[in-house]
mmCIF file of C-alpha atoms and ligand atoms in Angstrom:
data_model
loop_
_atom_site.group_PDB
_atom_site.id
_atom_site.type_symbol
_atom_site.label_atom_id
_atom_site.label_comp_id
_atom_site.label_asym_id
_atom_site.label_seq_id
_atom_site.Cartn_x
_atom_site.Cartn_y
_atom_site.Cartn_z
ATOM 1 C CA UNK A 20 -4.345 -39.499 -20.512
ATOM 2 C CA UNK A 21 -1.257 -38.909 -18.490
ATOM 3 C CA UNK A 22 -1.599 -37.124 -15.187
ATOM 4 C CA UNK A 23 0.512 -34.053 -15.818
ATOM 5 C CA UNK A 24 -0.996 -31.056 -14.050
ATOM 6 C CA UNK A 25 -1.707 -28.234 -16.455
ATOM 7 C CA UNK A 26 0.409 -25.116 -15.800
ATOM 8 C CA UNK A 27 -2.716 -23.125 -14.893
ATOM 9 C CA UNK A 28 -3.231 -25.363 -11.928
ATOM 10 C CA UNK A 29 0.167 -24.771 -10.374
ATOM 11 C CA UNK A 30 0.161 -22.406 -7.458
ATOM 12 C CA UNK A 31 1.724 -19.142 -8.687
ATOM 13 C CA UNK A 32 5.132 -18.304 -7.168
ATOM 14 C CA UNK A 33 3.760 -15.231 -5.402
ATOM 15 C CA UNK A 34 1.185 -17.277 -3.509
ATOM 16 C CA UNK A 35 3.870 -19.642 -2.291
ATOM 17 C CA UNK A 36 5.975 -16.640 -1.220
ATOM 18 C CA UNK A 37 2.950 -15.310 0.683
ATOM 19 C CA UNK A 38 2.559 -18.510 2.667
ATOM 20 C CA UNK A 39 6.270 -18.414 3.531
ATOM 21 C CA UNK A 40 6.136 -14.892 5.009
ATOM 22 C CA UNK A 41 7.445 -14.355 8.534
ATOM 23 C CA UNK A 42 4.597 -14.305 11.038
ATOM 24 C CA UNK A 43 6.414 -15.401 14.181
ATOM 25 C CA UNK A 44 8.392 -12.610 15.899
ATOM 26 C CA UNK A 45 11.050 -14.992 17.278
ATOM 27 C CA UNK A 46 11.753 -16.406 13.823
ATOM 28 C CA UNK A 47 12.177 -12.960 12.284
ATOM 29 C CA UNK A 48 14.514 -11.854 15.089
ATOM 30 C CA UNK A 49 16.650 -14.912 14.576
ATOM 31 C CA UNK A 50 16.791 -14.357 10.822
ATOM 32 C CA UNK A 51 17.861 -10.729 11.361
ATOM 33 C CA UNK A 52 20.324 -11.688 14.099
ATOM 34 C CA UNK A 53 18.549 -9.477 16.590
ATOM 35 C CA UNK A 54 18.294 -10.342 20.284
ATOM 36 C CA UNK A 55 15.289 -12.476 21.226
ATOM 37 C CA UNK A 56 14.733 -10.000 24.061
ATOM 38 C CA UNK A 57 13.938 -7.102 21.696
ATOM 39 C CA UNK A 58 10.781 -5.464 23.100
ATOM 40 C CA UNK A 59 7.621 -6.390 21.209
ATOM 41 C CA UNK A 60 3.901 -6.076 21.555
ATOM 42 C CA UNK A 61 2.431 -9.019 23.434
ATOM 43 C CA UNK A 62 0.980 -11.668 21.144
ATOM 44 C CA UNK A 63 -2.513 -11.134 22.550
ATOM 45 C CA UNK A 64 -2.242 -7.414 21.750
ATOM 46 C CA UNK A 65 -1.362 -8.019 18.125
ATOM 47 C CA UNK A 66 -3.979 -10.666 17.428
ATOM 48 C CA UNK A 67 -6.029 -8.354 15.204
ATOM 49 C CA UNK A 68 -2.991 -7.091 13.318
ATOM 50 C CA UNK A 69 -0.187 -9.626 13.620
ATOM 51 C CA UNK A 70 3.392 -9.507 12.420
ATOM 52 C CA UNK A 71 3.562 -10.285 8.723
ATOM 53 C CA UNK A 72 6.509 -9.729 6.396
ATOM 54 C CA UNK A 73 7.526 -11.573 3.222
ATOM 55 C CA UNK A 74 10.988 -13.135 3.329
ATOM 56 C CA UNK A 75 12.156 -11.192 0.295
ATOM 57 C CA UNK A 76 11.368 -7.931 2.094
ATOM 58 C CA UNK A 77 13.117 -9.074 5.291
ATOM 59 C CA UNK A 78 16.195 -9.877 3.178
ATOM 60 C CA UNK A 79 16.494 -6.171 2.357
ATOM 61 C CA UNK A 80 16.890 -5.307 6.055
ATOM 62 C CA UNK A 81 20.355 -4.889 7.606
ATOM 63 C CA UNK A 82 21.272 -7.710 9.967
ATOM 64 C CA UNK A 83 21.652 -6.840 13.631
ATOM 65 C CA UNK A 84 20.162 -3.332 13.367
ATOM 66 C CA UNK A 85 16.962 -2.759 15.368
ATOM 67 C CA UNK A 86 16.747 0.765 13.843
ATOM 68 C CA UNK A 87 16.710 -0.500 10.261
ATOM 69 C CA UNK A 88 14.147 1.628 8.363
ATOM 70 C CA UNK A 89 12.407 -1.397 6.834
ATOM 71 C CA UNK A 90 12.339 -3.328 10.097
ATOM 72 C CA UNK A 91 10.771 -0.392 11.949
ATOM 73 C CA UNK A 92 7.867 -0.385 9.483
ATOM 74 C CA UNK A 93 6.837 -3.942 10.302
ATOM 75 C CA UNK A 94 7.975 -4.619 13.880
ATOM 76 C CA UNK A 95 5.092 -4.634 16.423
ATOM 77 C CA UNK A 96 6.591 -2.258 18.973
ATOM 78 C CA UNK A 97 5.227 -2.193 22.519
ATOM 79 C CA UNK A 98 4.634 1.510 21.921
ATOM 80 C CA UNK A 99 1.578 0.554 19.858
ATOM 81 C CA UNK A 100 -0.201 -0.247 23.108
ATOM 82 C CA UNK A 101 0.338 3.244 24.566
ATOM 83 C CA UNK A 102 -2.966 5.118 24.529
ATOM 84 C CA UNK A 103 -3.094 8.514 22.796
ATOM 85 C CA UNK A 104 -6.226 10.576 22.926
ATOM 86 C CA UNK A 105 -5.906 11.975 19.407
ATOM 87 C CA UNK A 106 -5.150 8.634 17.748
ATOM 88 C CA UNK A 107 -8.396 6.892 16.948
ATOM 89 C CA UNK A 108 -9.760 3.836 15.137
ATOM 90 C CA UNK A 109 -11.240 5.562 12.048
ATOM 91 C CA UNK A 110 -8.824 8.457 11.588
ATOM 92 C CA UNK A 111 -9.902 9.529 8.114
ATOM 93 C CA UNK A 112 -13.676 9.237 8.357
ATOM 94 C CA UNK A 113 -13.890 6.420 5.818
ATOM 95 C CA UNK A 114 -16.589 4.519 7.628
ATOM 96 C CA UNK A 115 -19.191 7.250 7.293
ATOM 97 C CA UNK A 116 -18.570 7.327 3.518
ATOM 98 C CA UNK A 117 -18.784 3.627 2.910
ATOM 99 C CA UNK A 118 -21.419 2.507 0.401
ATOM 100 C CA UNK A 119 -22.864 -0.819 -0.648
ATOM 101 C CA UNK A 120 -20.344 -3.316 -1.945
ATOM 102 C CA UNK A 121 -17.262 -1.785 -0.271
ATOM 103 C CA UNK A 122 -17.177 1.497 -2.216
ATOM 104 C CA UNK A 123 -15.780 4.706 -0.723
ATOM 105 C CA UNK A 124 -16.813 7.657 -2.869
ATOM 106 C CA UNK A 125 -15.341 10.753 -1.264
ATOM 107 C CA UNK A 126 -13.782 12.555 -4.223
ATOM 108 C CA UNK A 127 -15.335 13.777 -7.435
ATOM 109 C CA UNK A 128 -14.930 11.402 -10.375
ATOM 110 C CA UNK A 129 -13.075 8.716 -8.421
ATOM 111 C CA UNK A 130 -14.496 5.822 -6.470
ATOM 112 C CA UNK A 131 -12.353 3.635 -4.274
ATOM 113 C CA UNK A 132 -13.194 -0.038 -3.921
ATOM 114 C CA UNK A 133 -12.086 -2.031 -0.884
ATOM 115 C CA UNK A 134 -11.374 -5.150 -2.905
ATOM 116 C CA UNK A 135 -9.939 -7.205 -0.050
ATOM 117 C CA UNK A 136 -8.640 -6.797 3.487
ATOM 118 C CA UNK A 137 -5.587 -8.974 2.917
ATOM 119 C CA UNK A 138 -2.051 -7.652 2.556
ATOM 120 C CA UNK A 139 1.312 -9.302 1.933
ATOM 121 C CA UNK A 140 2.838 -7.210 4.707
ATOM 122 C CA UNK A 141 1.389 -5.625 7.814
ATOM 123 C CA UNK A 142 2.683 -2.058 8.052
ATOM 124 C CA UNK A 143 2.416 -0.928 11.657
ATOM 125 C CA UNK A 144 1.449 2.658 10.739
ATOM 126 C CA UNK A 145 -1.363 1.528 8.417
ATOM 127 C CA UNK A 146 -4.382 3.837 8.521
ATOM 128 C CA UNK A 147 -6.710 0.936 7.814
ATOM 129 C CA UNK A 148 -5.284 -1.357 10.488
ATOM 130 C CA UNK A 149 -8.565 -1.263 12.412
ATOM 131 C CA UNK A 150 -10.808 -1.327 9.360
ATOM 132 C CA UNK A 151 -13.738 -3.746 9.710
ATOM 133 C CA UNK A 152 -12.941 -5.536 6.450
ATOM 134 C CA UNK A 153 -15.079 -8.548 7.270
ATOM 135 C CA UNK A 154 -18.268 -6.504 7.105
ATOM 136 C CA UNK A 155 -17.395 -3.969 4.448
ATOM 137 C CA UNK A 156 -15.039 -5.196 1.763
ATOM 138 C CA UNK A 157 -16.292 -5.809 -1.759
ATOM 139 C CA UNK A 158 -16.071 -9.587 -1.524
ATOM 140 C CA UNK A 159 -17.077 -11.514 -4.568
ATOM 141 C CA UNK A 160 -20.710 -12.033 -3.615
ATOM 142 C CA UNK A 161 -21.019 -8.248 -3.378
ATOM 143 C CA UNK A 162 -19.511 -7.572 -6.789
ATOM 144 C CA UNK A 163 -22.828 -7.396 -8.540
ATOM 145 C CA UNK A 164 -24.064 -4.735 -6.102
ATOM 146 C CA UNK A 165 -20.747 -2.907 -6.354
ATOM 147 C CA UNK A 166 -20.777 -2.863 -10.158
ATOM 148 C CA UNK A 167 -24.422 -1.717 -10.132
ATOM 149 C CA UNK A 168 -23.536 1.114 -7.752
ATOM 150 C CA UNK A 169 -20.686 2.264 -10.011
ATOM 151 C CA UNK A 170 -22.835 1.922 -13.125
ATOM 152 C CA UNK A 171 -25.546 4.084 -11.565
ATOM 153 C CA UNK A 172 -23.302 7.123 -11.054
ATOM 154 C CA UNK A 173 -22.167 8.639 -14.332
ATOM 155 C CA UNK A 174 -19.877 11.134 -12.622
ATOM 156 C CA UNK A 175 -17.435 8.322 -11.788
ATOM 157 C CA UNK A 176 -14.636 8.113 -14.364
ATOM 158 C CA UNK A 177 -12.002 6.274 -12.393
ATOM 159 C CA UNK A 178 -12.158 3.230 -10.160
ATOM 160 C CA UNK A 179 -9.370 2.743 -7.631
ATOM 161 C CA UNK A 180 -8.880 -0.817 -6.470
ATOM 162 C CA UNK A 181 -7.592 -0.614 -2.933
ATOM 163 C CA UNK A 182 -7.761 -2.601 0.262
ATOM 164 C CA UNK A 183 -5.876 -4.067 1.975
ATOM 165 C CA UNK A 184 -3.910 -4.829 -1.139
ATOM 166 C CA UNK A 185 -6.019 -5.562 -4.233
ATOM 167 C CA UNK A 186 -3.240 -7.740 -5.646
ATOM 168 C CA UNK A 187 -3.855 -10.196 -2.787
ATOM 169 C CA UNK A 188 -6.732 -11.436 -4.965
ATOM 170 C CA UNK A 189 -5.958 -14.050 -7.599
ATOM 171 C CA UNK A 190 -5.542 -12.964 -11.197
ATOM 172 C CA UNK A 191 -8.627 -14.973 -12.176
ATOM 173 C CA UNK A 192 -10.760 -12.926 -9.816
ATOM 174 C CA UNK A 193 -9.132 -9.651 -10.794
ATOM 175 C CA UNK A 194 -9.596 -10.410 -14.491
ATOM 176 C CA UNK A 195 -13.292 -10.993 -13.855
ATOM 177 C CA UNK A 196 -13.581 -7.787 -11.871
ATOM 178 C CA UNK A 197 -11.725 -5.765 -14.523
ATOM 179 C CA UNK A 198 -14.046 -7.196 -17.171
ATOM 180 C CA UNK A 199 -17.077 -6.103 -15.149
ATOM 181 C CA UNK A 200 -15.666 -2.589 -14.824
ATOM 182 C CA UNK A 201 -14.791 -2.487 -18.510
ATOM 183 C CA UNK A 202 -18.485 -2.871 -19.320
ATOM 184 C CA UNK A 203 -19.478 0.297 -17.455
ATOM 185 C CA UNK A 204 -19.436 2.899 -20.260
ATOM 186 C CA UNK A 205 -18.627 6.040 -18.231
ATOM 187 C CA UNK A 206 -15.482 4.547 -16.628
ATOM 188 C CA UNK A 207 -12.219 5.675 -18.243
ATOM 189 C CA UNK A 208 -9.429 4.708 -15.877
ATOM 190 C CA UNK A 209 -8.570 1.784 -13.631
ATOM 191 C CA UNK A 210 -6.151 2.564 -10.836
ATOM 192 C CA UNK A 211 -4.461 0.117 -8.486
ATOM 193 C CA UNK A 212 -3.160 1.161 -5.092
ATOM 194 C CA UNK A 213 -0.752 -1.610 -4.200
ATOM 195 C CA UNK A 214 2.346 -2.295 -2.127
ATOM 196 C CA UNK A 215 2.826 -5.815 -3.498
ATOM 197 C CA UNK A 216 5.231 -5.035 -6.368
ATOM 198 C CA UNK A 217 7.475 -3.588 -3.629
ATOM 199 C CA UNK A 218 7.170 -6.202 -0.883
ATOM 200 C CA UNK A 219 6.494 -9.193 -3.141
ATOM 201 C CA UNK A 220 7.879 -8.339 -6.605
ATOM 202 C CA UNK A 221 7.132 -11.842 -7.927
ATOM 203 C CA UNK A 222 3.489 -10.725 -7.858
ATOM 204 C CA UNK A 223 4.074 -8.917 -11.164
ATOM 205 C CA UNK A 224 3.614 -11.951 -13.393
ATOM 206 C CA UNK A 225 2.235 -12.564 -16.892
ATOM 207 C CA UNK A 226 -1.309 -13.178 -15.678
ATOM 208 C CA UNK A 227 -1.441 -9.808 -13.933
ATOM 209 C CA UNK A 228 -0.097 -7.963 -16.965
ATOM 210 C CA UNK A 229 -2.590 -9.815 -19.168
ATOM 211 C CA UNK A 230 -5.763 -8.694 -17.408
ATOM 212 C CA UNK A 231 -4.458 -5.229 -16.609
ATOM 213 C CA UNK A 232 -3.796 -4.505 -20.280
ATOM 214 C CA UNK A 233 -6.803 -6.408 -21.672
ATOM 215 C CA UNK A 234 -9.411 -3.807 -20.772
ATOM 216 C CA UNK A 235 -10.258 -0.604 -22.636
ATOM 217 C CA UNK A 236 -9.763 1.256 -19.343
ATOM 218 C CA UNK A 237 -6.481 3.157 -19.040
ATOM 219 C CA UNK A 238 -4.510 1.491 -16.257
ATOM 220 C CA UNK A 239 -2.362 3.316 -13.710
ATOM 221 C CA UNK A 240 -0.572 1.835 -10.732
ATOM 222 C CA UNK A 241 0.241 3.740 -7.551
ATOM 223 C CA UNK A 242 2.894 1.903 -5.552
ATOM 224 C CA UNK A 243 3.775 2.353 -1.907
ATOM 225 C CA UNK A 244 7.436 2.500 -0.858
ATOM 226 C CA UNK A 245 8.826 4.571 1.998
ATOM 227 C CA UNK A 246 12.569 4.063 1.751
ATOM 228 C CA UNK A 247 15.147 3.605 -1.018
ATOM 229 C CA UNK A 248 16.296 0.321 0.568
ATOM 230 C CA UNK A 249 12.932 -1.202 -0.347
ATOM 231 C CA UNK A 250 13.689 -0.791 -4.044
ATOM 232 C CA UNK A 251 16.102 -3.614 -4.789
ATOM 233 C CA UNK A 252 16.908 -5.324 -8.074
ATOM 234 C CA UNK A 253 13.872 -7.622 -7.993
ATOM 235 C CA UNK A 254 11.583 -4.607 -7.549
ATOM 236 C CA UNK A 255 13.359 -2.946 -10.467
ATOM 237 C CA UNK A 256 12.554 -5.954 -12.661
ATOM 238 C CA UNK A 257 8.908 -5.872 -11.567
ATOM 239 C CA UNK A 258 8.504 -2.167 -12.311
ATOM 240 C CA UNK A 259 10.292 -2.619 -15.650
ATOM 241 C CA UNK A 260 7.700 -5.236 -16.625
ATOM 242 C CA UNK A 261 4.822 -2.952 -15.681
ATOM 243 C CA UNK A 262 6.373 -0.105 -17.619
ATOM 244 C CA UNK A 263 7.044 -2.280 -20.657
ATOM 245 C CA UNK A 264 3.309 -3.045 -20.631
ATOM 246 C CA UNK A 265 2.658 0.703 -20.898
ATOM 247 C CA UNK A 266 1.439 1.255 -17.361
ATOM 248 C CA UNK A 267 2.291 4.599 -15.725
ATOM 249 C CA UNK A 268 3.769 4.178 -12.238
ATOM 250 C CA UNK A 269 3.528 6.573 -9.310
ATOM 251 C CA UNK A 270 4.483 6.149 -5.672
ATOM 252 C CA UNK A 271 2.957 7.210 -2.411
ATOM 253 C CA UNK A 272 4.860 7.212 0.863
ATOM 254 C CA UNK A 273 4.049 8.002 4.441
ATOM 255 C CA UNK A 274 6.368 10.343 6.339
ATOM 256 C CA UNK A 275 7.495 8.178 9.262
ATOM 257 C CA UNK A 276 9.646 9.043 12.265
ATOM 258 C CA UNK A 277 12.869 7.049 12.250
ATOM 259 C CA UNK A 278 12.163 5.640 8.783
ATOM 260 C CA UNK A 279 12.330 8.455 6.223
ATOM 261 C CA UNK A 280 12.207 11.769 8.104
ATOM 262 C CA UNK A 281 15.547 13.137 6.913
ATOM 263 C CA UNK A 282 16.466 15.059 3.785
ATOM 264 C CA UNK A 283 18.973 12.377 2.724
ATOM 265 C CA UNK A 284 16.461 9.576 2.983
ATOM 266 C CA UNK A 285 13.715 11.410 1.121
ATOM 267 C CA UNK A 286 16.184 12.421 -1.568
ATOM 268 C CA UNK A 287 17.489 8.866 -2.033
ATOM 269 C CA UNK A 288 13.940 7.573 -2.154
ATOM 270 C CA UNK A 289 12.943 9.947 -4.976
ATOM 271 C CA UNK A 290 16.146 9.239 -6.890
ATOM 272 C CA UNK A 291 15.849 5.493 -6.527
ATOM 273 C CA UNK A 292 12.163 5.592 -7.526
ATOM 274 C CA UNK A 293 13.155 7.370 -10.718
ATOM 275 C CA UNK A 294 15.832 4.762 -11.417
ATOM 276 C CA UNK A 295 13.168 2.058 -11.347
ATOM 277 C CA UNK A 296 10.778 4.069 -13.523
ATOM 278 C CA UNK A 297 8.445 5.455 -10.855
ATOM 279 C CA UNK A 298 7.570 9.083 -10.104
ATOM 280 C CA UNK A 299 6.908 10.258 -6.548
ATOM 281 C CA UNK A 300 3.281 11.348 -6.125
ATOM 282 C CA UNK A 301 2.221 11.800 -2.518
ATOM 283 C CA UNK A 302 4.092 11.999 0.767
ATOM 284 C CA UNK A 303 1.372 11.525 3.381
ATOM 285 C CA UNK A 304 1.427 12.985 6.834
ATOM 286 C CA UNK A 305 0.520 10.143 9.160
ATOM 287 C CA UNK A 306 -3.175 9.521 9.680
ATOM 288 C CA UNK A 307 -3.754 9.587 13.423
ATOM 289 C CA UNK A 308 -4.778 5.993 13.815
ATOM 290 C CA UNK A 309 -4.658 4.184 17.147
ATOM 291 C CA UNK A 310 -1.304 2.467 17.771
ATOM 292 C CA UNK A 311 0.752 4.570 15.354
ATOM 293 C CA UNK A 312 1.579 7.688 17.413
ATOM 294 C CA UNK A 313 5.291 6.853 17.646
ATOM 295 C CA UNK A 314 5.584 7.225 13.854
ATOM 296 C CA UNK A 315 4.258 10.772 13.757
ATOM 297 C CA UNK A 316 6.383 13.573 12.291
ATOM 298 C CA UNK A 317 5.306 17.098 13.076
ATOM 299 C CA UNK A 318 3.613 18.892 10.169
ATOM 300 C CA UNK A 319 6.049 21.820 10.366
ATOM 301 C CA UNK A 320 8.985 19.411 10.136
ATOM 302 C CA UNK A 321 7.393 17.702 7.126
ATOM 303 C CA UNK A 322 6.877 21.035 5.410
ATOM 304 C CA UNK A 323 10.466 22.094 5.998
ATOM 305 C CA UNK A 324 11.752 18.755 4.696
ATOM 306 C CA UNK A 325 9.754 18.945 1.471
ATOM 307 C CA UNK A 326 10.841 22.542 0.865
ATOM 308 C CA UNK A 327 14.461 21.513 1.371
ATOM 309 C CA UNK A 328 13.938 18.580 -0.965
ATOM 310 C CA UNK A 329 12.675 20.974 -3.610
ATOM 311 C CA UNK A 330 15.956 22.852 -3.305
ATOM 312 C CA UNK A 331 17.865 19.680 -4.175
ATOM 313 C CA UNK A 332 15.826 17.849 -6.805
ATOM 314 C CA UNK A 333 13.970 18.539 -10.053
ATOM 315 C CA UNK A 334 10.320 19.370 -9.452
ATOM 316 C CA UNK A 335 9.123 16.030 -10.800
ATOM 317 C CA UNK A 336 10.996 14.221 -8.041
ATOM 318 C CA UNK A 337 9.386 16.223 -5.236
ATOM 319 C CA UNK A 338 6.270 14.506 -3.829
ATOM 320 C CA UNK A 339 3.298 16.551 -2.669
ATOM 321 C CA UNK A 340 3.062 16.604 1.090
ATOM 322 C CA UNK A 341 -0.582 15.870 1.863
ATOM 323 C CA UNK A 342 -2.898 15.189 4.730
ATOM 324 C CA UNK A 343 -6.191 13.361 4.642
ATOM 325 C CA UNK A 344 -8.706 15.549 6.427
ATOM 326 C CA UNK A 345 -12.085 13.914 7.028
ATOM 327 C CA UNK A 346 -14.858 15.642 5.091
ATOM 328 C CA UNK A 347 -12.616 17.511 2.597
ATOM 329 C CA UNK A 348 -13.341 17.072 -1.142
ATOM 330 C CA UNK A 349 -9.710 16.156 -1.928
ATOM 331 C CA UNK A 350 -6.449 15.417 -0.192
ATOM 332 C CA UNK A 351 -5.180 18.599 1.414
ATOM 333 C CA UNK A 352 -1.848 19.839 0.010
ATOM 334 C CA UNK A 353 0.418 20.954 2.821
ATOM 335 C CA UNK A 354 3.528 21.695 0.772
ATOM 336 C CA UNK A 355 4.610 21.826 -2.815
HETATM 337 C C1 PLP B 405 -6.699 9.309 -1.745
HETATM 338 C C2 PLP B 405 -8.016 8.846 -2.134
HETATM 339 C C3 PLP B 405 -8.428 8.865 -3.479
HETATM 340 C C4 PLP B 405 -7.521 9.306 -4.608
HETATM 341 O O1 PLP B 405 -7.160 10.631 -4.517
HETATM 342 P P1 PLP B 405 -6.188 11.229 -5.615
HETATM 343 O O2 PLP B 405 -5.925 12.605 -5.136
HETATM 344 O O3 PLP B 405 -6.921 11.175 -6.913
HETATM 345 O O4 PLP B 405 -4.986 10.364 -5.665
HETATM 346 C C5 PLP B 405 -9.715 8.478 -3.785
HETATM 347 N N1 PLP B 405 -10.592 8.078 -2.847
HETATM 348 C C6 PLP B 405 -10.230 8.047 -1.549
HETATM 349 C C7 PLP B 405 -11.240 7.608 -0.559
HETATM 350 C C8 PLP B 405 -8.926 8.404 -1.143
HETATM 351 O O5 PLP B 405 -8.610 8.348 0.148
HETATM 352 S S1 SF4 B 406 0.188 -2.736 2.452
HETATM 353 FE FE1 SF4 B 406 -1.026 -0.843 2.605
HETATM 354 S S2 SF4 B 406 -3.047 -1.494 3.332
HETATM 355 FE FE2 SF4 B 406 -1.604 -3.186 3.725
HETATM 356 S S3 SF4 B 406 -0.860 -2.871 5.826
HETATM 357 FE FE3 SF4 B 406 0.608 -1.859 4.463
HETATM 358 S S4 SF4 B 406 -0.133 0.262 4.336
HETATM 359 FE FE4 SF4 B 406 -1.829 -0.970 5.140
#
């Protein structure tokens, strides 16, 4: 036998890209030609939620601009350390709803599974940045319990794989998980909530498309992009592949101060999403999670922006402005 490694054994390109992500602030600043003196959170303060950004995403940032809307989303600002009384660790009440195996069942017919705590990028405004993933996520040795829990509740028609980013798991694992879900008769839909096709478009490979289309469950993918500049050519190719496989694509964004809180930016985002085959779904008001106060946009401002947007775009390009209110049976629609 010759010693050629079979193709299955090669590390997929997306995993290599993950290991090459920027994690050292000084290195990112140098790459972006920003001053090394740019204020940042102290390393000790960001230990639980460090800097992390894939190179391909950093390449979409303007050089030399500390106000770049993509840079602001990932840069650990010293403002994260400022205490704010109303910004807490579990802002959306997820912890009280958590069931065996990493399931959050808050809404009728849909169960959300915390499939992993890992992400390709660390978004500084993330509402799960303090989530105790270690104890709660549906890691593989909990899958049996998780599948049993889902199988026991016939009101559940849709499973949402979330995280973290569910696409941080390997395709082998995801294929196994999808197969397990496929065997639960009352499930109809399989939804992915993922930012990876945006920040790491090489993640959309043949293996992913294979398992996602192999099940009898109807797949749907909800992406997460906040600014038109995130949607470059490589992302367009990734979304085209998903669409060619028959998978409907929606997007959720978070309304973020300094990132996308102008009419022009929201309009370009919707238009660019449509160009790459994605419809805007939700525009979230920020969840009041500790360390994210400097991203908050006032609800009245958000409402006015979405109403203005509706005066400029077809209805299908206007996202619903929503807020997650702990204890409510659905996301609360604020506008449109
Ligand atoms: C947002 C969310 C969902 C999905 O809600 P949709 O309105 O169907 O998009 C499901 N479960 C949880 C816990 C959520 O936060
Ligand atoms: S990709 Fe999603 S879950 Fe991960 S840090 Fe960003 S917002 Fe949070």
